[in-house]
Amino acid sequence: MSTSISLKHINKLAIPALIAGISEPILSLTDAAVVGNVQTNPTESLAAIGIVTTFLSMLIWVLGQTRSAISSIISQHVGANSLDKVKDLPAQAIFLITSLSLVIIATTYPFASQIFTLYNASDLILDYSVDYYKIRVFGFPFTLFVIAVFGTFRGLQNTYYPMIIAIIGAGLNVILDFAFVYGIEGIILPMHIKGAAYASVIAQIIMAIISAYLLLTKTAIPLRITLPLNKQIGNFTIMILNLFVRTLALNITLYFATKYATGYGKNYIAAYTIAINLWFLGAFIIDGYASAGNILSGKLLGNKNYKALLKLSERLIKYGVALGVLIAILGGIFYYPIGHIFTQKPEVLKEFYKVFWIVLAMQPLCAIAFIFDGMFKGLGKMKDLRNLLLLSTIFVFLPVLFIADHFNLKLYGIFIAFTFWIIARGFPLIIKFRKQFSPLAQNN
């Protein structure tokens, strides 16, 4: 089976994936921008959004790895012309992961206050965090459902439908945010931070409904659960477990960053919230090309086209780094206006502007790490990703963070630690990839 790796074909997959990928950070950024500009306690509200977003991102990234596992397995079977063997896998995977999400809701909902106390939240910030989480968490199963469907579409080499779903969801969330947070005179009472949570949940439910409809009407993949379990469910489970451990390491990083930022004071956690959500946005933009790498690498591996696989990696690095540089340049041009989108508080803006340049400078480095991360997921090499992220977190991020905190670098230290962490995640993957596939490409 011939697989094109031309710029046109890569962009055909990457650009829709890019748009689809930024839906989740846009939900959080919209909440932050709208709530950060309310008249009542905007700094505390923004801080609460940041803390809850970090915790929810942890849950989503841990269980949302179904997207990568499903995409990897399906794309490899597409490449090997054996899709019929895994048609029933997505429904089984979706059932397992959404069932687990309900267990997580049941076990975290009663202890929301204790959970966010671990992030150093207290007083009004803690109250707002609990209020926001106890609504927003009910969108969790719907988010996981959408992520799994997106993984199925990706495996089928289709990123167009996920893009459509994401555009609708993000657009709806923006409209509902303004309506629910600020209210509509005579129709909807202002709901402050709770309104932002309701807006996100409704958007996630609508996205899930549209996802199910498109999967059932536009593909041959059923959502009906059948037995016995697919033969690939074991491979799927191993991938998920490896990615689960990997994502725990990722979230240890985010936990300590958020905990330290909160400990420095409300202005610091508010500034950190803006910076980290913009970092997430940049990451998900670049992730469009990582998704193309994920989709195409699995298919190329399935039909054993190692020469094209090597060429794909080279092209994706060029495109990703160029995109990272472009993001950094645009961020530099709009450096000061960007901050004012989220808050008008000078003390918060002061801390944000001190570190935003580090977020921008990281983008080309993030491109390398994320693109090879995507390719290794497509190749099914979850164990390598697990080991590398564990090592990067334990031996790079945490020591740098602790040293920076000792010297009272505050947000500088947090984002310097992120920078070294990204470098440690990216470059070893390049070495590992070329060491394995360069000899195979020469014999192809």
Short mmCIF file of C-alpha atoms in Angstrom, two decimals:
data_model
loop_
_atom_site.label_atom_id
_atom_site.label_comp_id
_atom_site.label_asym_id
_atom_site.label_seq_id
_atom_site.Cartn_x
_atom_site.Cartn_y
_atom_site.Cartn_z
CA MET A 1 0.00 0.00 0.00
CA SER A 2 1.49 3.36 -1.04
CA THR A 3 1.63 6.08 1.61
CA SER A 4 2.40 9.65 0.59
CA ILE A 5 4.63 11.73 2.88
CA SER A 6 4.55 14.88 0.77
CA LEU A 7 4.08 18.25 2.48
CA LYS A 8 0.59 18.43 0.99
CA HIS A 9 -0.43 15.08 2.47
CA ILE A 10 1.22 15.81 5.82
CA ASN A 11 -0.60 19.15 6.02
CA LYS A 12 -3.86 17.44 5.03
CA LEU A 13 -3.54 15.41 8.22
CA ALA A 14 -1.68 17.90 10.42
CA ILE A 15 -3.73 21.07 9.97
CA PRO A 16 -7.11 19.51 10.86
CA ALA A 17 -5.39 17.64 13.74
CA LEU A 18 -3.89 20.93 14.90
CA ILE A 19 -7.31 22.58 14.98
CA ALA A 20 -8.87 19.58 16.70
CA GLY A 21 -6.03 19.33 19.21
CA ILE A 22 -6.37 22.88 20.50
CA SER A 23 -10.03 22.40 21.50
CA GLU A 24 -9.20 21.34 25.08
CA PRO A 25 -6.69 24.17 25.79
CA ILE A 26 -9.11 26.62 24.18
CA LEU A 27 -11.79 25.48 26.65
CA SER A 28 -9.41 26.21 29.53
CA LEU A 29 -8.04 29.43 28.02
CA THR A 30 -11.55 30.73 27.39
CA ASP A 31 -12.51 29.98 30.98
CA ALA A 32 -9.35 31.75 32.17
CA ALA A 33 -9.83 34.81 29.92
CA VAL A 34 -13.50 35.27 30.78
CA VAL A 35 -13.22 34.57 34.51
CA GLY A 36 -9.98 36.53 34.81
CA ASN A 37 -11.83 39.68 33.77
CA VAL A 38 -14.82 39.47 36.16
CA GLN A 39 -15.35 42.32 38.59
CA THR A 40 -15.41 40.15 41.72
CA ASN A 41 -12.15 38.51 42.86
CA PRO A 42 -10.64 38.04 39.36
CA THR A 43 -7.17 37.02 40.64
CA GLU A 44 -8.55 34.32 42.95
CA SER A 45 -10.89 33.11 40.20
CA LEU A 46 -8.04 32.87 37.69
CA ALA A 47 -5.89 31.02 40.22
CA ALA A 48 -8.69 28.50 40.85
CA ILE A 49 -9.10 27.88 37.12
CA GLY A 50 -5.36 27.18 36.88
CA ILE A 51 -5.32 24.72 39.77
CA VAL A 52 -8.37 22.76 38.60
CA THR A 53 -7.20 22.77 34.99
CA THR A 54 -3.91 21.21 36.10
CA PHE A 55 -5.72 18.44 37.99
CA LEU A 56 -8.22 17.80 35.19
CA SER A 57 -5.42 17.77 32.63
CA MET A 58 -3.76 15.08 34.71
CA LEU A 59 -6.90 12.93 34.61
CA ILE A 60 -7.48 13.56 30.90
CA TRP A 61 -3.88 12.85 29.94
CA VAL A 62 -3.76 9.67 32.02
CA LEU A 63 -6.96 8.13 30.66
CA GLY A 64 -6.96 9.96 27.34
CA GLN A 65 -4.01 7.86 26.20
CA THR A 66 -6.62 5.61 24.61
CA ARG A 67 -6.41 7.95 21.61
CA SER A 68 -2.75 7.11 20.98
CA ALA A 69 -3.19 3.39 21.62
CA ILE A 70 -6.28 3.06 19.40
CA SER A 71 -4.71 5.20 16.67
CA SER A 72 -1.50 3.14 16.73
CA ILE A 73 -3.24 -0.22 16.48
CA ILE A 74 -5.76 0.84 13.82
CA SER A 75 -3.21 2.69 11.66
CA GLN A 76 -0.89 -0.33 11.67
CA HIS A 77 -3.76 -2.58 10.59
CA VAL A 78 -4.73 -0.07 7.89
CA GLY A 79 -1.15 -0.25 6.62
CA ALA A 80 -1.28 -4.05 6.66
CA ASN A 81 -4.73 -4.13 4.93
CA SER A 82 -6.29 -5.94 7.91
CA LEU A 83 -8.69 -3.38 9.41
CA ASP A 84 -11.47 -5.96 9.82
CA LYS A 85 -9.44 -7.62 12.57
CA VAL A 86 -9.77 -4.59 14.88
CA LYS A 87 -13.14 -3.05 13.97
CA ASP A 88 -14.67 -3.99 17.33
CA LEU A 89 -11.71 -2.72 19.39
CA PRO A 90 -12.72 1.00 19.68
CA ALA A 91 -16.14 0.23 21.24
CA GLN A 92 -14.55 -2.09 23.80
CA ALA A 93 -11.85 0.47 24.62
CA ILE A 94 -14.39 3.29 24.96
CA PHE A 95 -16.52 1.22 27.34
CA LEU A 96 -13.53 0.37 29.54
CA ILE A 97 -12.19 3.91 29.75
CA THR A 98 -15.51 5.69 30.30
CA SER A 99 -16.43 3.18 33.01
CA LEU A 100 -13.16 3.96 34.76
CA SER A 101 -13.88 7.68 34.49
CA LEU A 102 -17.13 7.20 36.42
CA VAL A 103 -15.17 5.50 39.20
CA ILE A 104 -12.78 8.46 39.28
CA ILE A 105 -15.66 10.94 39.55
CA ALA A 106 -17.13 8.94 42.43
CA THR A 107 -13.81 8.85 44.30
CA THR A 108 -12.66 12.45 43.73
CA TYR A 109 -15.92 14.41 43.99
CA PRO A 110 -16.37 13.99 47.78
CA PHE A 111 -12.70 14.86 48.41
CA ALA A 112 -12.33 17.89 46.13
CA SER A 113 -11.39 20.19 49.01
CA GLN A 114 -8.67 17.84 50.24
CA ILE A 115 -7.32 17.35 46.71
CA PHE A 116 -6.89 21.05 46.01
CA THR A 117 -5.44 21.67 49.45
CA LEU A 118 -2.55 19.48 48.22
CA TYR A 119 -1.96 22.15 45.55
CA ASN A 120 -1.53 24.76 48.33
CA ALA A 121 -4.96 26.24 47.61
CA SER A 122 -6.63 27.91 50.60
CA ASP A 123 -9.38 30.34 51.57
CA LEU A 124 -11.26 31.84 48.60
CA ILE A 125 -9.03 30.15 45.99
CA LEU A 126 -9.84 26.77 47.53
CA ASP A 127 -13.57 27.54 47.61
CA TYR A 128 -13.57 28.59 43.96
CA SER A 129 -11.50 25.53 42.98
CA VAL A 130 -13.99 23.16 44.61
CA ASP A 131 -17.00 24.96 43.05
CA TYR A 132 -15.44 24.83 39.57
CA TYR A 133 -14.29 21.21 39.82
CA LYS A 134 -17.56 19.81 41.17
CA ILE A 135 -19.28 20.96 37.97
CA ARG A 136 -16.50 20.60 35.41
CA VAL A 137 -15.70 16.99 36.37
CA PHE A 138 -19.04 15.77 34.97
CA GLY A 139 -17.74 16.53 31.49
CA PHE A 140 -14.87 14.08 32.06
CA PRO A 141 -16.50 10.90 30.64
CA PHE A 142 -17.69 12.82 27.57
CA THR A 143 -14.19 14.20 27.00
CA LEU A 144 -12.71 10.68 27.16
CA PHE A 145 -15.35 9.42 24.75
CA VAL A 146 -14.46 12.17 22.27
CA ILE A 147 -10.73 11.50 22.66
CA ALA A 148 -11.21 7.79 21.92
CA VAL A 149 -13.32 8.56 18.84
CA PHE A 150 -10.63 11.02 17.68
CA GLY A 151 -8.08 8.20 18.04
CA THR A 152 -10.24 5.95 15.89
CA PHE A 153 -10.53 8.59 13.16
CA ARG A 154 -6.77 9.19 13.33
CA GLY A 155 -6.08 5.49 12.89
CA LEU A 156 -8.29 5.59 9.80
CA GLN A 157 -6.09 8.45 8.48
CA ASN A 158 -8.92 10.96 8.95
CA THR A 159 -8.38 14.18 10.92
CA TYR A 160 -11.12 16.17 9.18
CA TYR A 161 -14.07 15.01 11.30
CA PRO A 162 -12.24 15.58 14.61
CA MET A 163 -11.53 19.11 13.39
CA ILE A 164 -15.23 19.76 12.69
CA ILE A 165 -16.19 18.41 16.12
CA ALA A 166 -13.54 20.52 17.86
CA ILE A 167 -14.54 23.73 16.07
CA ILE A 168 -18.17 23.27 17.09
CA GLY A 169 -17.22 22.47 20.68
CA ALA A 170 -14.79 25.35 21.09
CA GLY A 171 -17.15 27.85 19.46
CA LEU A 172 -20.04 26.76 21.64
CA ASN A 173 -17.87 26.99 24.74
CA VAL A 174 -16.87 30.58 23.99
CA ILE A 175 -20.50 31.65 23.51
CA LEU A 176 -21.71 29.86 26.64
CA ASP A 177 -18.80 31.20 28.72
CA PHE A 178 -19.83 34.80 28.11
CA ALA A 179 -23.53 33.99 28.58
CA PHE A 180 -23.13 32.03 31.82
CA VAL A 181 -20.27 33.92 33.52
CA TYR A 182 -21.53 37.46 32.86
CA GLY A 183 -25.21 36.56 32.36
CA ILE A 184 -27.78 37.87 29.90
CA GLU A 185 -30.00 40.54 31.38
CA GLY A 186 -33.52 39.26 31.98
CA ILE A 187 -32.65 35.73 30.76
CA ILE A 188 -29.60 34.26 32.55
CA LEU A 189 -28.25 35.34 35.93
CA PRO A 190 -24.43 35.78 36.16
CA MET A 191 -22.90 32.58 37.53
CA HIS A 192 -19.26 33.71 37.85
CA ILE A 193 -16.79 30.77 37.94
CA LYS A 194 -19.58 28.18 38.05
CA GLY A 195 -20.85 29.52 34.72
CA ALA A 196 -17.50 28.75 33.09
CA ALA A 197 -17.71 25.18 34.37
CA TYR A 198 -21.26 24.70 33.07
CA ALA A 199 -20.23 26.08 29.67
CA SER A 200 -17.38 23.57 29.37
CA VAL A 201 -19.54 20.60 30.38
CA ILE A 202 -22.29 21.43 27.88
CA ALA A 203 -19.71 21.87 25.10
CA GLN A 204 -18.16 18.49 25.95
CA ILE A 205 -21.55 16.73 25.87
CA ILE A 206 -22.39 18.22 22.46
CA MET A 207 -18.98 17.18 21.12
CA ALA A 208 -19.58 13.60 22.33
CA ILE A 209 -22.97 13.42 20.60
CA ILE A 210 -21.54 14.70 17.30
CA SER A 211 -18.55 12.33 17.59
CA ALA A 212 -20.80 9.30 17.99
CA TYR A 213 -22.98 10.36 15.06
CA LEU A 214 -20.04 10.87 12.67
CA LEU A 215 -18.30 7.65 13.68
CA LEU A 216 -21.45 5.62 13.10
CA THR A 217 -22.48 7.29 9.85
CA LYS A 218 -19.10 7.93 8.19
CA THR A 219 -17.11 4.80 9.07
CA ALA A 220 -17.58 1.05 9.36
CA ILE A 221 -16.55 1.14 13.04
CA PRO A 222 -19.43 0.18 15.38
CA LEU A 223 -20.02 1.52 18.90
CA ARG A 224 -21.85 -1.60 19.98
CA ILE A 225 -19.86 -3.66 22.47
CA THR A 226 -19.35 -7.27 21.43
CA LEU A 227 -17.73 -10.32 22.99
CA PRO A 228 -15.30 -11.97 23.02
CA LEU A 229 -12.76 -9.20 23.48
CA ASN A 230 -10.64 -8.37 20.46
CA LYS A 231 -7.28 -10.14 20.27
CA GLN A 232 -5.56 -6.75 20.30
CA ILE A 233 -7.09 -5.80 23.66
CA GLY A 234 -4.01 -7.21 25.39
CA ASN A 235 -1.68 -5.09 23.28
CA PHE A 236 -4.00 -2.12 23.85
CA THR A 237 -3.88 -2.68 27.62
CA ILE A 238 -0.07 -2.88 27.69
CA MET A 239 0.15 0.34 25.68
CA ILE A 240 -2.29 2.04 28.05
CA LEU A 241 -0.41 0.86 31.15
CA ASN A 242 2.91 2.13 29.77
CA LEU A 243 1.30 5.44 28.83
CA PHE A 244 -0.43 5.53 32.22
CA VAL A 245 2.91 5.36 34.05
CA ARG A 246 4.37 7.88 31.60
CA THR A 247 1.51 10.29 32.15
CA LEU A 248 1.82 9.96 35.91
CA ALA A 249 5.38 11.20 35.51
CA LEU A 250 4.10 14.05 33.35
CA ASN A 251 1.59 15.00 36.00
CA ILE A 252 4.13 14.84 38.79
CA THR A 253 5.87 17.58 36.82
CA LEU A 254 2.70 19.65 36.55
CA TYR A 255 1.76 19.00 40.18
CA PHE A 256 5.05 20.29 41.56
CA ALA A 257 5.05 23.27 39.19
CA THR A 258 1.52 24.25 40.26
CA LYS A 259 2.20 23.57 43.95
CA TYR A 260 5.28 25.79 43.97
CA ALA A 261 3.57 28.55 41.95
CA THR A 262 0.64 28.52 44.38
CA GLY A 263 3.02 28.64 47.33
CA TYR A 264 4.62 31.82 46.01
CA GLY A 265 1.31 33.70 46.32
CA LYS A 266 -1.93 34.44 44.47
CA ASN A 267 -0.31 36.75 41.89
CA TYR A 268 2.23 34.07 41.00
CA ILE A 269 -0.30 31.28 40.57
CA ALA A 270 -2.49 33.60 38.48
CA ALA A 271 0.47 34.50 36.25
CA TYR A 272 1.49 30.84 36.07
CA THR A 273 -2.05 29.91 35.04
CA ILE A 274 -1.86 32.26 32.06
CA ALA A 275 1.64 31.15 31.07
CA ILE A 276 1.07 27.40 31.40
CA ASN A 277 -2.21 27.52 29.48
CA LEU A 278 -0.51 29.42 26.66
CA TRP A 279 2.24 26.80 26.77
CA PHE A 280 -0.44 24.10 26.47
CA LEU A 281 -1.92 25.97 23.50
CA GLY A 282 1.46 26.10 21.74
CA ALA A 283 2.00 22.42 22.52
CA PHE A 284 -1.33 21.42 21.01
CA ILE A 285 -0.71 23.55 17.92
CA ILE A 286 2.59 21.76 17.32
CA ASP A 287 0.84 18.51 18.19
CA GLY A 288 -0.95 18.74 14.83
CA TYR A 289 2.29 17.66 13.15
CA ALA A 290 2.94 15.15 15.94
CA SER A 291 -0.47 13.69 15.11
CA ALA A 292 0.49 13.41 11.45
CA GLY A 293 3.62 11.59 12.61
CA ASN A 294 1.52 9.32 14.78
CA ILE A 295 -0.91 8.49 11.97
CA LEU A 296 1.64 8.02 9.18
CA SER A 297 4.35 6.25 11.19
CA GLY A 298 1.92 3.54 12.28
CA LYS A 299 0.77 3.00 8.70
CA LEU A 300 4.35 2.99 7.32
CA LEU A 301 5.41 0.50 9.98
CA GLY A 302 2.42 -1.67 9.08
CA ASN A 303 3.55 -1.91 5.45
CA LYS A 304 7.27 -2.04 6.42
CA ASN A 305 8.26 1.07 4.47
CA TYR A 306 11.22 2.08 6.65
CA LYS A 307 12.82 4.40 4.10
CA ALA A 308 9.67 6.53 3.95
CA LEU A 309 9.44 6.38 7.75
CA LEU A 310 12.93 7.88 8.08
CA LYS A 311 12.14 10.57 5.52
CA LEU A 312 8.90 11.35 7.34
CA SER A 313 10.80 12.02 10.58
CA GLU A 314 13.19 14.41 8.83
CA ARG A 315 10.38 16.37 7.22
CA LEU A 316 8.33 16.58 10.38
CA ILE A 317 11.28 17.98 12.34
CA LYS A 318 11.69 20.76 9.77
CA TYR A 319 7.99 21.61 9.68
CA GLY A 320 7.58 21.39 13.46
CA VAL A 321 10.59 23.54 14.31
CA ALA A 322 9.51 26.11 11.72
CA LEU A 323 6.05 26.19 13.31
CA GLY A 324 7.61 26.53 16.78
CA VAL A 325 9.69 29.49 15.61
CA LEU A 326 6.60 31.09 14.05
CA ILE A 327 4.67 30.72 17.34
CA ALA A 328 7.57 32.31 19.21
CA ILE A 329 7.74 35.24 16.77
CA LEU A 330 3.99 35.88 16.90
CA GLY A 331 4.08 35.66 20.69
CA GLY A 332 6.91 38.20 20.72
CA ILE A 333 5.01 40.60 18.47
CA PHE A 334 1.88 40.47 20.65
CA TYR A 335 3.78 40.01 23.92
CA TYR A 336 1.98 42.65 25.97
CA PRO A 337 -1.52 42.55 24.45
CA ILE A 338 -1.69 38.78 25.14
CA GLY A 339 -1.41 39.31 28.89
CA HIS A 340 -4.23 41.85 28.92
CA ILE A 341 -6.59 39.30 27.36
CA PHE A 342 -6.54 37.36 30.63
CA THR A 343 -6.27 40.00 33.35
CA GLN A 344 -5.96 43.73 33.96
CA LYS A 345 -4.23 43.29 37.33
CA PRO A 346 -0.77 44.94 37.06
CA GLU A 347 0.76 42.76 39.79
CA VAL A 348 -0.26 39.58 37.90
CA LEU A 349 0.84 40.96 34.52
CA LYS A 350 4.23 41.91 35.97
CA GLU A 351 4.97 38.29 36.94
CA PHE A 352 3.55 36.92 33.69
CA TYR A 353 5.70 39.17 31.49
CA LYS A 354 8.82 38.09 33.40
CA VAL A 355 8.46 34.47 32.22
CA PHE A 356 6.41 34.55 29.02
CA TRP A 357 9.57 34.89 26.93
CA ILE A 358 10.75 31.50 28.27
CA VAL A 359 7.45 29.91 27.15
CA LEU A 360 8.01 31.35 23.67
CA ALA A 361 11.67 30.34 23.48
CA MET A 362 10.72 26.76 24.35
CA GLN A 363 8.43 26.30 21.35
CA PRO A 364 11.01 25.01 18.79
CA LEU A 365 12.34 22.59 21.44
CA CYS A 366 8.80 21.48 22.20
CA ALA A 367 8.32 20.76 18.49
CA ILE A 368 11.15 18.21 18.48
CA ALA A 369 9.94 16.51 21.67
CA PHE A 370 6.27 16.38 20.67
CA ILE A 371 6.82 15.23 17.08
CA PHE A 372 8.96 12.27 18.10
CA ASP A 373 6.61 11.59 20.97
CA GLY A 374 3.81 11.29 18.40
CA MET A 375 5.84 9.09 16.09
CA PHE A 376 6.83 6.69 18.88
CA LYS A 377 3.16 6.41 19.86
CA GLY A 378 2.29 5.58 16.26
CA LEU A 379 5.00 2.93 16.25
CA GLY A 380 3.56 1.46 19.44
CA LYS A 381 6.79 2.11 21.39
CA MET A 382 5.07 3.21 24.58
CA LYS A 383 7.69 1.57 26.82
CA ASP A 384 10.43 3.85 25.48
CA LEU A 385 8.25 6.91 26.08
CA ARG A 386 7.45 5.73 29.60
CA ASN A 387 11.08 5.22 30.58
CA LEU A 388 12.28 8.49 29.08
CA LEU A 389 9.64 10.63 30.76
CA LEU A 390 10.26 8.98 34.12
CA LEU A 391 13.99 9.68 33.84
CA SER A 392 13.41 13.26 32.59
CA THR A 393 11.07 14.04 35.48
CA ILE A 394 13.09 12.44 38.28
CA PHE A 395 16.60 13.38 37.17
CA VAL A 396 16.03 16.64 35.30
CA PHE A 397 12.83 18.55 36.11
CA LEU A 398 12.61 17.99 39.86
CA PRO A 399 16.31 18.67 40.66
CA VAL A 400 16.29 21.87 38.55
CA LEU A 401 13.04 23.01 40.19
CA PHE A 402 14.37 22.38 43.72
CA ILE A 403 17.64 24.18 43.00
CA ALA A 404 15.80 27.13 41.42
CA ASP A 405 13.46 27.34 44.41
CA HIS A 406 16.46 27.33 46.75
CA PHE A 407 17.75 30.42 44.95
CA ASN A 408 14.25 32.00 45.10
CA LEU A 409 13.84 32.17 41.30
CA LYS A 410 10.08 31.55 41.65
CA LEU A 411 8.33 31.44 38.23
CA TYR A 412 11.68 31.80 36.47
CA GLY A 413 12.78 28.58 38.11
CA ILE A 414 9.61 26.72 37.20
CA PHE A 415 9.88 27.53 33.50
CA ILE A 416 13.64 26.98 33.39
CA ALA A 417 12.95 23.50 34.79
CA PHE A 418 10.31 22.97 32.09
CA THR A 419 12.87 23.94 29.42
CA PHE A 420 15.49 21.42 30.56
CA TRP A 421 12.75 18.80 30.89
CA ILE A 422 11.64 19.31 27.29
CA ILE A 423 15.24 19.00 26.04
CA ALA A 424 15.67 15.76 28.00
CA ARG A 425 12.45 14.39 26.48
CA GLY A 426 13.20 15.21 22.85
CA PHE A 427 16.77 14.56 21.82
CA PRO A 428 17.13 10.98 23.15
CA LEU A 429 14.12 9.99 21.02
CA ILE A 430 15.88 11.23 17.87
CA ILE A 431 18.94 9.13 18.70
CA LYS A 432 16.85 6.04 19.51
CA PHE A 433 14.74 6.39 16.36
CA ARG A 434 17.66 6.79 13.96
CA LYS A 435 19.63 4.00 15.61
CA GLN A 436 16.76 1.57 15.04
CA PHE A 437 15.38 2.60 11.65
CA SER A 438 18.42 3.89 9.70
CA PRO A 439 19.79 0.34 9.18
CA LEU A 440 16.32 -0.94 8.24
CA ALA A 441 15.87 1.91 5.74
CA GLN A 442 19.16 1.05 4.06
CA ASN A 443 17.98 -2.53 3.52
CA ASN A 444 14.46 -1.49 2.43
#
